[in-house]
PDB file of C-alpha atoms in Angstrom:
ATOM      1  CA  MET A   1      69.771-215.564 -74.335  1.00  0.00           C
ATOM      2  CA  ILE A   2      67.640-212.829 -73.534  1.00  0.00           C
ATOM      3  CA  LYS A   3      65.413-213.339 -76.783  1.00  0.00           C
ATOM      4  CA  LYS A   4      64.827-217.041 -75.824  1.00  0.00           C
ATOM      5  CA  ALA A   5      63.725-215.963 -72.583  1.00  0.00           C
ATOM      6  CA  LEU A   6      61.320-213.401 -73.963  1.00  0.00           C
ATOM      7  CA  LEU A   7      60.009-215.822 -76.221  1.00  0.00           C
ATOM      8  CA  GLY A   8      59.123-218.339 -73.557  1.00  0.00           C
ATOM      9  CA  VAL A   9      57.427-215.888 -71.458  1.00  0.00           C
ATOM     10  CA  GLY A  10      55.373-214.791 -74.707  1.00  0.00           C
ATOM     11  CA  LEU A  11      54.520-218.510 -75.461  1.00  0.00           C
ATOM     12  CA  ALA A  12      53.471-219.008 -71.837  1.00  0.00           C
ATOM     13  CA  LEU A  13      51.132-216.163 -72.198  1.00  0.00           C
ATOM     14  CA  LEU A  14      49.956-217.059 -75.543  1.00  0.00           C
ATOM     15  CA  ILE A  15      49.082-220.834 -74.988  1.00  0.00           C
ATOM     16  CA  PRO A  16      46.165-219.976 -72.179  1.00  0.00           C
ATOM     17  CA  ILE A  17      44.909-217.353 -74.828  1.00  0.00           C
ATOM     18  CA  LEU A  18      44.721-219.975 -77.635  1.00  0.00           C
ATOM     19  CA  ILE A  19      43.172-222.497 -75.359  1.00  0.00           C
ATOM     20  CA  PHE A  20      40.646-220.622 -73.632  1.00  0.00           C
ATOM     21  CA  GLY A  21      40.075-217.557 -75.671  1.00  0.00           C
ATOM     22  CA  ARG A  22      38.836-214.471 -73.943  1.00  0.00           C
ATOM     23  CA  ASP A  23      38.218-216.530 -70.472  1.00  0.00           C
ATOM     24  CA  ALA A  24      41.938-217.053 -70.298  1.00  0.00           C
ATOM     25  CA  GLY A  25      42.425-214.378 -67.588  1.00  0.00           C
ATOM     26  CA  SER A  26      39.819-215.696 -65.685  1.00  0.00           C
ATOM     27  CA  TYR A  27      41.092-219.484 -65.898  1.00  0.00           C
ATOM     28  CA  VAL A  28      44.823-217.983 -64.998  1.00  0.00           C
ATOM     29  CA  LYS A  29      43.510-216.161 -61.994  1.00  0.00           C
ATOM     30  CA  THR A  30      41.416-219.015 -60.750  1.00  0.00           C
ATOM     31  CA  ALA A  31      44.579-221.328 -61.053  1.00  0.00           C
ATOM     32  CA  GLY A  32      46.667-218.816 -59.563  1.00  0.00           C
ATOM     33  CA  GLU A  33      44.359-218.579 -56.464  1.00  0.00           C
ATOM     34  CA  SER A  34      43.963-222.648 -56.356  1.00  0.00           C
ATOM     35  CA  VAL A  35      48.004-222.727 -56.347  1.00  0.00           C
ATOM     36  CA  ARG A  36      48.219-219.971 -53.775  1.00  0.00           C
ATOM     37  CA  LYS A  37      45.920-221.835 -51.489  1.00  0.00           C
ATOM     38  CA  ALA A  38      47.232-225.268 -51.862  1.00  0.00           C
ATOM     39  CA  VAL A  39      50.955-223.927 -51.018  1.00  0.00           C
ATOM     40  CA  LYS A  40      49.301-222.149 -48.037  1.00  0.00           C
ATOM     41  CA  ASN A  41      47.719-225.193 -46.871  1.00  0.00           C
ATOM     42  CA  GLU A  42      51.105-226.832 -47.111  1.00  0.00           C
ATOM     43  CA  VAL A  43      52.838-224.408 -44.638  1.00  0.00           C
ATOM     44  CA  PRO A  44      53.557-225.944 -41.397  1.00  0.00           C
ATOM     45  CA  PRO A  45      51.831-224.210 -38.306  1.00  0.00           C
ATOM     46  CA  GLU A  46      55.124-223.852 -36.395  1.00  0.00           C
ATOM     47  CA  PHE A  47      56.161-221.800 -39.498  1.00  0.00           C
ATOM     48  CA  GLU A  48      52.982-219.745 -39.316  1.00  0.00           C
ATOM     49  CA  VAL A  49      53.278-218.840 -35.560  1.00  0.00           C
ATOM     50  CA  GLN A  50      56.832-217.757 -35.964  1.00  0.00           C
ATOM     51  CA  ARG A  51      55.884-215.812 -38.995  1.00  0.00           C
ATOM     52  CA  ILE A  52      53.377-214.013 -36.825  1.00  0.00           C
ATOM     53  CA  LYS A  53      55.909-213.383 -34.009  1.00  0.00           C
ATOM     54  CA  ASP A  54      58.025-211.760 -36.545  1.00  0.00           C
ATOM     55  CA  MET A  55      55.293-209.595 -37.637  1.00  0.00           C
ATOM     56  CA  VAL A  56      54.449-208.338 -34.051  1.00  0.00           C
ATOM     57  CA  ASP A  57      58.158-207.776 -33.576  1.00  0.00           C
ATOM     58  CA  HIS A  58      58.426-205.510 -36.720  1.00  0.00           C
ATOM     59  CA  LEU A  59      55.756-203.201 -35.239  1.00  0.00           C
ATOM     60  CA  ALA A  60      58.516-202.252 -32.695  1.00  0.00           C
ATOM     61  CA  PRO A  61      60.388-199.911 -35.235  1.00  0.00           C
ATOM     62  CA  GLU A  62      57.154-198.057 -36.089  1.00  0.00           C
ATOM     63  CA  ILE A  63      56.251-197.737 -32.119  1.00  0.00           C
ATOM     64  CA  ARG A  64      59.881-196.159 -31.797  1.00  0.00           C
ATOM     65  CA  GLN A  65      59.326-193.776 -34.659  1.00  0.00           C
ATOM     66  CA  CYS A  66      56.191-192.505 -33.149  1.00  0.00           C
ATOM     67  CA  MET A  67      57.847-192.103 -29.910  1.00  0.00           C
ATOM     68  CA  HIS A  68      60.558-190.079 -31.423  1.00  0.00           C
ATOM     69  CA  VAL A  69      57.901-187.751 -33.356  1.00  0.00           C
ATOM     70  CA  ILE A  70      56.112-187.213 -30.018  1.00  0.00           C
ATOM     71  CA  ALA A  71      59.389-186.394 -28.159  1.00  0.00           C
ATOM     72  CA  GLU A  72      60.299-183.700 -31.119  1.00  0.00           C
ATOM     73  CA  GLN A  73      56.913-182.345 -30.596  1.00  0.00           C
ATOM     74  CA  GLN A  74      57.148-182.015 -26.734  1.00  0.00           C
ATOM     75  CA  VAL A  75      60.504-180.152 -27.278  1.00  0.00           C
ATOM     76  CA  ASP A  76      59.011-177.838 -29.913  1.00  0.00           C
ATOM     77  CA  ILE A  77      55.837-177.236 -27.702  1.00  0.00           C
ATOM     78  CA  GLU A  78      58.066-176.156 -24.781  1.00  0.00           C
ATOM     79  CA  HIS A  79      60.388-173.859 -26.680  1.00  0.00           C
ATOM     80  CA  LEU A  80      57.306-172.165 -28.318  1.00  0.00           C
ATOM     81  CA  ASN A  81      55.559-171.594 -25.180  1.00  0.00           C
ATOM     82  CA  GLU A  82      58.508-170.078 -23.726  1.00  0.00           C
ATOM     83  CA  GLN A  83      58.640-167.736 -26.438  1.00  0.00           C
ATOM     84  CA  ILE A  84      54.932-166.784 -26.195  1.00  0.00           C
ATOM     85  CA  VAL A  85      55.327-166.123 -22.442  1.00  0.00           C
ATOM     86  CA  ALA A  86      58.439-163.921 -23.063  1.00  0.00           C
ATOM     87  CA  ARG A  87      56.411-162.079 -25.863  1.00  0.00           C
ATOM     88  CA  ALA A  88      53.548-161.665 -23.848  1.00  0.00           C
ATOM     89  CA  ASP A  89      55.559-160.016 -21.153  1.00  0.00           C
ATOM     90  CA  GLY A  90      57.186-157.756 -23.497  1.00  0.00           C
ATOM     91  CA  LEU A  91      53.886-156.854 -24.973  1.00  0.00           C
ATOM     92  CA  ALA A  92      52.495-156.016 -21.539  1.00  0.00           C
ATOM     93  CA  ASP A  93      55.466-153.573 -21.036  1.00  0.00           C
ATOM     94  CA  GLN A  94      54.979-151.899 -24.417  1.00  0.00           C
ATOM     95  CA  GLU A  95      51.229-151.467 -23.679  1.00  0.00           C
ATOM     96  CA  LYS A  96      51.924-149.652 -20.445  1.00  0.00           C
ATOM     97  CA  ILE A  97      54.429-147.211 -22.277  1.00  0.00           C
ATOM     98  CA  LEU A  98      51.807-146.701 -24.973  1.00  0.00           C
ATOM     99  CA  LEU A  99      49.463-145.604 -22.420  1.00  0.00           C
ATOM    100  CA  SER A 100      51.736-143.419 -20.596  1.00  0.00           C
ATOM    101  CA  MET A 101      52.845-141.713 -23.741  1.00  0.00           C
ATOM    102  CA  THR A 102      49.172-141.455 -24.966  1.00  0.00           C
ATOM    103  CA  HIS A 103      48.321-139.621 -21.701  1.00  0.00           C
ATOM    104  CA  ASP A 104      51.588-137.527 -22.176  1.00  0.00           C
ATOM    105  CA  VAL A 105      50.474-136.509 -25.892  1.00  0.00           C
ATOM    106  CA  ASP A 106      46.781-135.862 -24.691  1.00  0.00           C
ATOM    107  CA  SER A 107      47.970-133.505 -21.922  1.00  0.00           C
ATOM    108  CA  GLY A 108      48.795-130.725 -24.379  1.00  0.00           C
ATOM    109  CA  VAL A 109      52.375-130.293 -23.086  1.00  0.00           C
ATOM    110  CA  LYS A 110      54.582-128.935 -25.705  1.00  0.00           C
ATOM    111  CA  ASN A 111      57.684-130.456 -24.386  1.00  0.00           C
ATOM    112  CA  ILE A 112      57.655-133.943 -22.943  1.00  0.00           C
ATOM    113  CA  THR A 113      60.674-135.155 -20.933  1.00  0.00           C
ATOM    114  CA  TYR A 114      61.841-139.103 -21.136  1.00  0.00           C
ATOM    115  CA  ALA A 115      65.159-140.311 -19.590  1.00  0.00           C
ATOM    116  CA  ASN A 116      66.368-136.745 -19.109  1.00  0.00           C
ATOM    117  CA  HIS A 117      65.798-135.858 -22.806  1.00  0.00           C
ATOM    118  CA  SER A 118      63.272-133.406 -23.731  1.00  0.00           C
ATOM    119  CA  TYR A 119      60.760-134.156 -26.930  1.00  0.00           C
ATOM    120  CA  THR A 120      58.504-131.988 -28.532  1.00  0.00           C
ATOM    121  CA  ASN A 121      54.642-133.154 -28.524  1.00  0.00           C
ATOM    122  CA  GLU A 122      54.888-133.857 -32.163  1.00  0.00           C
ATOM    123  CA  GLU A 123      57.978-135.825 -31.944  1.00  0.00           C
ATOM    124  CA  VAL A 124      56.345-137.936 -29.219  1.00  0.00           C
ATOM    125  CA  GLN A 125      53.244-138.416 -31.423  1.00  0.00           C
ATOM    126  CA  ARG A 126      55.163-139.589 -34.214  1.00  0.00           C
ATOM    127  CA  ASP A 127      57.106-142.146 -32.118  1.00  0.00           C
ATOM    128  CA  LEU A 128      53.881-143.103 -30.576  1.00  0.00           C
ATOM    129  CA  ALA A 129      52.515-143.967 -33.864  1.00  0.00           C
ATOM    130  CA  TYR A 130      55.588-145.964 -34.797  1.00  0.00           C
ATOM    131  CA  ARG A 131      55.390-148.015 -31.531  1.00  0.00           C
ATOM    132  CA  PHE A 132      51.884-148.514 -32.021  1.00  0.00           C
ATOM    133  CA  GLU A 133      52.079-150.252 -35.259  1.00  0.00           C
ATOM    134  CA  LYS A 134      55.027-152.477 -34.122  1.00  0.00           C
ATOM    135  CA  PHE A 135      52.888-153.275 -30.980  1.00  0.00           C
ATOM    136  CA  LYS A 136      49.977-154.372 -33.253  1.00  0.00           C
ATOM    137  CA  VAL A 137      52.378-156.349 -35.527  1.00  0.00           C
ATOM    138  CA  ALA A 138      53.781-158.023 -32.239  1.00  0.00           C
ATOM    139  CA  LYS A 139      50.480-158.591 -30.885  1.00  0.00           C
ATOM    140  CA  GLU A 140      49.262-160.295 -34.411  1.00  0.00           C
ATOM    141  CA  ALA A 141      52.271-162.548 -34.339  1.00  0.00           C
ATOM    142  CA  LEU A 142      51.929-163.499 -30.666  1.00  0.00           C
ATOM    143  CA  GLU A 143      48.196-164.479 -31.688  1.00  0.00           C
ATOM    144  CA  ARG A 144      49.614-166.402 -34.453  1.00  0.00           C
ATOM    145  CA  ASP A 145      52.099-168.490 -32.275  1.00  0.00           C
ATOM    146  CA  ARG A 146      49.241-168.990 -29.586  1.00  0.00           C
ATOM    147  CA  LYS A 147      47.343-170.813 -32.484  1.00  0.00           C
ATOM    148  CA  ILE A 148      50.418-172.654 -33.645  1.00  0.00           C
ATOM    149  CA  LEU A 149      51.070-173.587 -29.995  1.00  0.00           C
ATOM    150  CA  LYS A 150      47.210-174.984 -29.845  1.00  0.00           C
ATOM    151  CA  ALA A 151      47.638-176.951 -33.135  1.00  0.00           C
ATOM    152  CA  ARG A 152      50.933-178.534 -32.015  1.00  0.00           C
ATOM    153  CA  ASP A 153      49.523-179.454 -28.666  1.00  0.00           C
ATOM    154  CA  LYS A 154      46.164-180.819 -30.438  1.00  0.00           C
ATOM    155  CA  ALA A 155      48.643-182.894 -32.866  1.00  0.00           C
ATOM    156  CA  LEU A 156      50.699-184.054 -29.902  1.00  0.00           C
ATOM    157  CA  LYS A 157      47.825-185.370 -28.097  1.00  0.00           C
ATOM    158  CA  SER A 158      46.527-187.051 -31.253  1.00  0.00           C
ATOM    159  CA  ASN A 159      50.040-188.781 -31.455  1.00  0.00           C
ATOM    160  CA  GLN A 160      50.283-189.724 -27.908  1.00  0.00           C
ATOM    161  CA  LYS A 161      46.737-191.383 -28.203  1.00  0.00           C
ATOM    162  CA  LYS A 162      48.022-193.121 -31.477  1.00  0.00           C
ATOM    163  CA  LEU A 163      50.973-194.317 -29.479  1.00  0.00           C
ATOM    164  CA  ASP A 164      48.931-195.607 -26.641  1.00  0.00           C
ATOM    165  CA  GLU A 165      46.682-197.689 -29.096  1.00  0.00           C
ATOM    166  CA  MET A 166      49.840-199.156 -31.004  1.00  0.00           C
ATOM    167  CA  LEU A 167      51.084-200.178 -27.564  1.00  0.00           C
ATOM    168  CA  THR A 168      47.659-201.624 -26.460  1.00  0.00           C
ATOM    169  CA  GLN A 169      47.214-203.501 -29.795  1.00  0.00           C
ATOM    170  CA  LYS A 170      50.863-204.820 -29.780  1.00  0.00           C
ATOM    171  CA  GLN A 171      50.417-206.174 -26.266  1.00  0.00           C
ATOM    172  CA  ASP A 172      46.984-207.756 -27.221  1.00  0.00           C
ATOM    173  CA  LEU A 173      48.905-209.326 -30.345  1.00  0.00           C
ATOM    174  CA  GLU A 174      51.773-210.693 -28.211  1.00  0.00           C
ATOM    175  CA  VAL A 175      49.137-212.377 -25.872  1.00  0.00           C
ATOM    176  CA  LYS A 176      47.266-214.014 -28.928  1.00  0.00           C
ATOM    177  CA  VAL A 177      50.612-215.088 -30.371  1.00  0.00           C
ATOM    178  CA  ALA A 178      51.538-216.664 -26.810  1.00  0.00           C
ATOM    179  CA  GLU A 179      48.089-218.425 -27.036  1.00  0.00           C
ATOM    180  CA  LEU A 180      48.455-219.522 -30.436  1.00  0.00           C
ATOM    181  CA  ASP A 181      51.993-220.805 -29.596  1.00  0.00           C
ATOM    182  CA  ALA A 182      50.577-222.776 -26.369  1.00  0.00           C
ATOM    183  CA  ARG A 183      47.700-224.133 -28.216  1.00  0.00           C
ATOM    184  CA  LEU A 184      50.135-225.523 -30.931  1.00  0.00           C
ATOM    185  CA  GLN A 185      52.265-227.244 -28.441  1.00  0.00           C
ATOM    186  CA  SER A 186      49.275-228.831 -26.749  1.00  0.00           C
ATOM    187  CA  ILE A 187      48.043-230.229 -30.170  1.00  0.00           C
ATOM    188  CA  GLN A 188      51.656-231.425 -30.716  1.00  0.00           C
ATOM    189  CA  ALA A 189      51.651-233.217 -27.509  1.00  0.00           C
ATOM    190  CA  GLN A 190      48.547-234.832 -28.036  1.00  0.00           C
ATOM    191  CA  SER A 191      49.473-235.985 -31.553  1.00  0.00           C
ATOM    192  CA  THR A 192      52.535-237.499 -30.214  1.00  0.00           C
ATOM    193  CA  ILE A 193      50.504-239.492 -27.673  1.00  0.00           C
ATOM    194  CA  SER A 194      47.974-240.536 -30.294  1.00  0.00           C
ATOM    195  CA  GLU A 195      51.140-241.569 -32.425  1.00  0.00           C
ATOM    196  CA  LEU A 196      52.166-244.174 -29.715  1.00  0.00           C
ATOM    197  CA  ASN A 197      50.863-247.738 -30.781  1.00  0.00           C
ATOM    198  CA  PHE A 198      51.379-250.221 -28.242  1.00  0.00           C
ATOM    199  CA  ASP A 199      51.532-253.895 -29.337  1.00  0.00           C
ATOM    200  CA  ASP A 200      48.750-255.586 -27.435  1.00  0.00           C
ATOM    201  CA  SER A 201      50.064-258.988 -27.587  1.00  0.00           C
ATOM    202  CA  LYS A 202      53.324-257.777 -25.913  1.00  0.00           C
ATOM    203  CA  LEU A 203      51.575-255.881 -23.450  1.00  0.00           C
ATOM    204  CA  ALA A 204      49.295-259.211 -22.633  1.00  0.00           C
ATOM    205  CA  GLN A 205      52.548-261.189 -22.322  1.00  0.00           C
ATOM    206  CA  THR A 206      54.004-258.576 -20.005  1.00  0.00           C
ATOM    207  CA  LYS A 207      51.160-258.453 -17.835  1.00  0.00           C
ATOM    208  CA  GLN A 208      51.239-262.334 -17.730  1.00  0.00           C
ATOM    209  CA  ALA A 209      54.829-262.367 -16.993  1.00  0.00           C
ATOM    210  CA  ILE A 210      54.277-260.007 -14.034  1.00  0.00           C
ATOM    211  CA  ARG A 211      51.323-262.164 -12.910  1.00  0.00           C
ATOM    212  CA  ASP A 212      53.230-265.440 -13.119  1.00  0.00           C
ATOM    213  CA  LEU A 213      56.191-263.802 -11.160  1.00  0.00           C
ATOM    214  CA  ASN A 214      54.025-262.708  -8.416  1.00  0.00           C
ATOM    215  CA  LYS A 215      52.395-266.089  -8.051  1.00  0.00           C
ATOM    216  CA  THR A 216      55.953-267.608  -7.556  1.00  0.00           C
ATOM    217  CA  LEU A 217      57.065-265.122  -5.134  1.00  0.00           C
ATOM    218  CA  ASP A 218      53.722-265.765  -3.358  1.00  0.00           C
ATOM    219  CA  VAL A 219      54.498-269.638  -3.136  1.00  0.00           C
ATOM    220  CA  ARG A 220      58.128-269.013  -1.936  1.00  0.00           C
ATOM    221  CA  GLU A 221      56.752-266.708   0.720  1.00  0.00           C
ATOM    222  CA  ARG A 222      54.208-269.311   1.769  1.00  0.00           C
ATOM    223  CA  MET A 223      56.816-271.990   2.179  1.00  0.00           C
ATOM    224  CA  LEU A 224      59.237-270.017   4.183  1.00  0.00           C
ATOM    225  CA  ASP A 225      56.480-269.198   6.545  1.00  0.00           C
ATOM    226  CA  VAL A 226      55.444-272.923   6.922  1.00  0.00           C
ATOM    227  CA  GLU A 227      59.059-274.157   7.315  1.00  0.00           C
ATOM    228  CA  SER A 228      59.831-271.385   9.828  1.00  0.00           C
ATOM    229  CA  LYS A 229      57.188-272.733  12.307  1.00  0.00           C
ATOM    230  CA  PHE A 230      59.197-275.937  12.676  1.00  0.00           C
ATOM    231  CA  VAL A 231      62.415-274.513  13.001  1.00  0.00           C
ATOM    232  CA  ASP A 232      64.456-275.388  16.455  1.00  0.00           C
ATOM    233  CA  LEU A 233      61.929-278.074  17.366  1.00  0.00           C
ATOM    234  CA  ILE A 234      63.570-281.439  18.971  1.00  0.00           C
ATOM    235  CA  PRO A 235      63.037-284.160  16.345  1.00  0.00           C
ATOM    236  CA  THR A 236      60.586-286.982  17.156  1.00  0.00           C
ATOM    237  CA  GLU A 237      61.236-289.425  14.410  1.00  0.00           C
ATOM    238  CA  ASP A 238      64.212-292.160  14.753  1.00  0.00           C
ATOM    239  CA  VAL A 239      65.188-291.234  18.215  1.00  0.00           C
ATOM    240  CA  ARG A 240      67.349-293.689  19.884  1.00  0.00           C
ATOM    241  CA  PRO A 241      66.543-294.423  23.724  1.00  0.00           C
ATOM    242  CA  VAL A 242      69.151-293.300  26.253  1.00  0.00           C
ATOM    243  CA  PRO A 243      70.420-296.289  28.475  1.00  0.00           C
ATOM    244  CA  GLU A 244      69.776-295.911  32.178  1.00  0.00           C
ATOM    245  CA  ASN A 245      73.259-296.656  33.268  1.00  0.00           C
ATOM    246  CA  LEU A 246      74.802-294.556  30.214  1.00  0.00           C
ATOM    247  CA  SER A 247      77.540-292.975  32.395  1.00  0.00           C
ATOM    248  CA  ALA A 248      78.346-296.412  34.077  1.00  0.00           C
ATOM    249  CA  GLU A 249      78.576-297.965  30.562  1.00  0.00           C
ATOM    250  CA  ILE A 250      80.944-295.311  29.489  1.00  0.00           C
ATOM    251  CA  ARG A 251      83.320-295.486  32.529  1.00  0.00           C
ATOM    252  CA  GLY A 252      83.512-299.164  32.072  1.00  0.00           C
ATOM    253  CA  TYR A 253      84.153-299.091  28.388  1.00  0.00           C
ATOM    254  CA  LEU A 254      86.711-296.606  28.789  1.00  0.00           C
ATOM    255  CA  GLY A 255      88.440-298.555  31.460  1.00  0.00           C
ATOM    256  CA  ARG A 256      88.646-301.954  29.347  1.00  0.00           C
ATOM    257  CA  GLU A 257      90.172-299.900  26.557  1.00  0.00           C
ATOM    258  CA  ALA A 258      92.844-298.528  29.036  1.00  0.00           C
ATOM    259  CA  THR A 259      93.582-301.961  30.306  1.00  0.00           C
ATOM    260  CA  ALA A 260      94.175-303.295  26.886  1.00  0.00           C
ATOM    261  CA  ASP A 261      96.699-300.711  25.866  1.00  0.00           C
ATOM    262  CA  SER A 262     100.416-300.995  27.080  1.00  0.00           C
ATOM    263  CA  GLY A 263     101.494-298.530  29.529  1.00  0.00           C
ATOM    264  CA  THR A 264     102.269-297.695  32.995  1.00  0.00           C
ATOM    265  CA  GLU A 265     100.029-297.842  36.266  1.00  0.00           C
ATOM    266  CA  ALA A 266     100.592-293.935  36.368  1.00  0.00           C
ATOM    267  CA  ASP A 267      99.328-293.563  32.867  1.00  0.00           C
ATOM    268  CA  LYS A 268      96.333-295.431  33.610  1.00  0.00           C
ATOM    269  CA  SER A 269      95.615-293.563  36.685  1.00  0.00           C
ATOM    270  CA  VAL A 270      96.154-290.431  34.842  1.00  0.00           C
ATOM    271  CA  VAL A 271      93.639-291.212  32.151  1.00  0.00           C
ATOM    272  CA  LEU A 272      91.021-292.427  34.680  1.00  0.00           C
ATOM    273  CA  ARG A 273      91.348-289.339  36.604  1.00  0.00           C
ATOM    274  CA  SER A 274      91.055-287.290  33.414  1.00  0.00           C
ATOM    275  CA  ILE A 275      87.902-289.199  32.436  1.00  0.00           C
ATOM    276  CA  ASP A 276      86.402-288.656  36.023  1.00  0.00           C
ATOM    277  CA  GLU A 277      87.040-284.952  35.972  1.00  0.00           C
TER     278      GLU A 277
END
């Protein structure tokens, strides 16, 4: 299986050489660039925006690492500065002792007393020489520490400047990514609107239907307005005239009907009285 795969790779490399000769490398490179550009052009803008967002987010670990280095440097500088101050104070005390012992030796006194102990001038000179050598070594060490402190302080300031630049650049990138995202959303909104194609015929039919309905409603409103002007008026057409002796005619008619009906005189009087009332 592996032999077949290697054979396929060999043929894939051999065919361009056989076809294009010495220019095969140039053709392959150009073809690769064309394929790369074609693939890149097919990548959706939404994917590219998200990819850039991820790239900006991936800057955060580097920034945190820089912060960690700066914190360590600050602690180291504080400790070294404390050591330098302590050594400087110790050297100041040793310097006073050296000057005092030098004065005692130069005084020519044969016996010199320190802390209730007596020493000869020669013993003090030997001790003074030993102390002086130690003092010089300690002072050189102190100077080296001061140089180290200066170098560390310089490196700390450089890293702090680098961190500030990284934070500023990250913020600028975040703003640019936000602008890209907003621009993409605006283009998508415009594209959505442009893709909405209205049917002109249906739109015209809808407008005509609205106009027709408005006309019908206008006519109805006009009819109601005209009819309302003649409501509750006394009709003047086909009106029968009222007889002048209408009341006498009604009484006479009802009186004849009462005489024709069977009944007592009392009933007749009740009917007539009711009518009169």
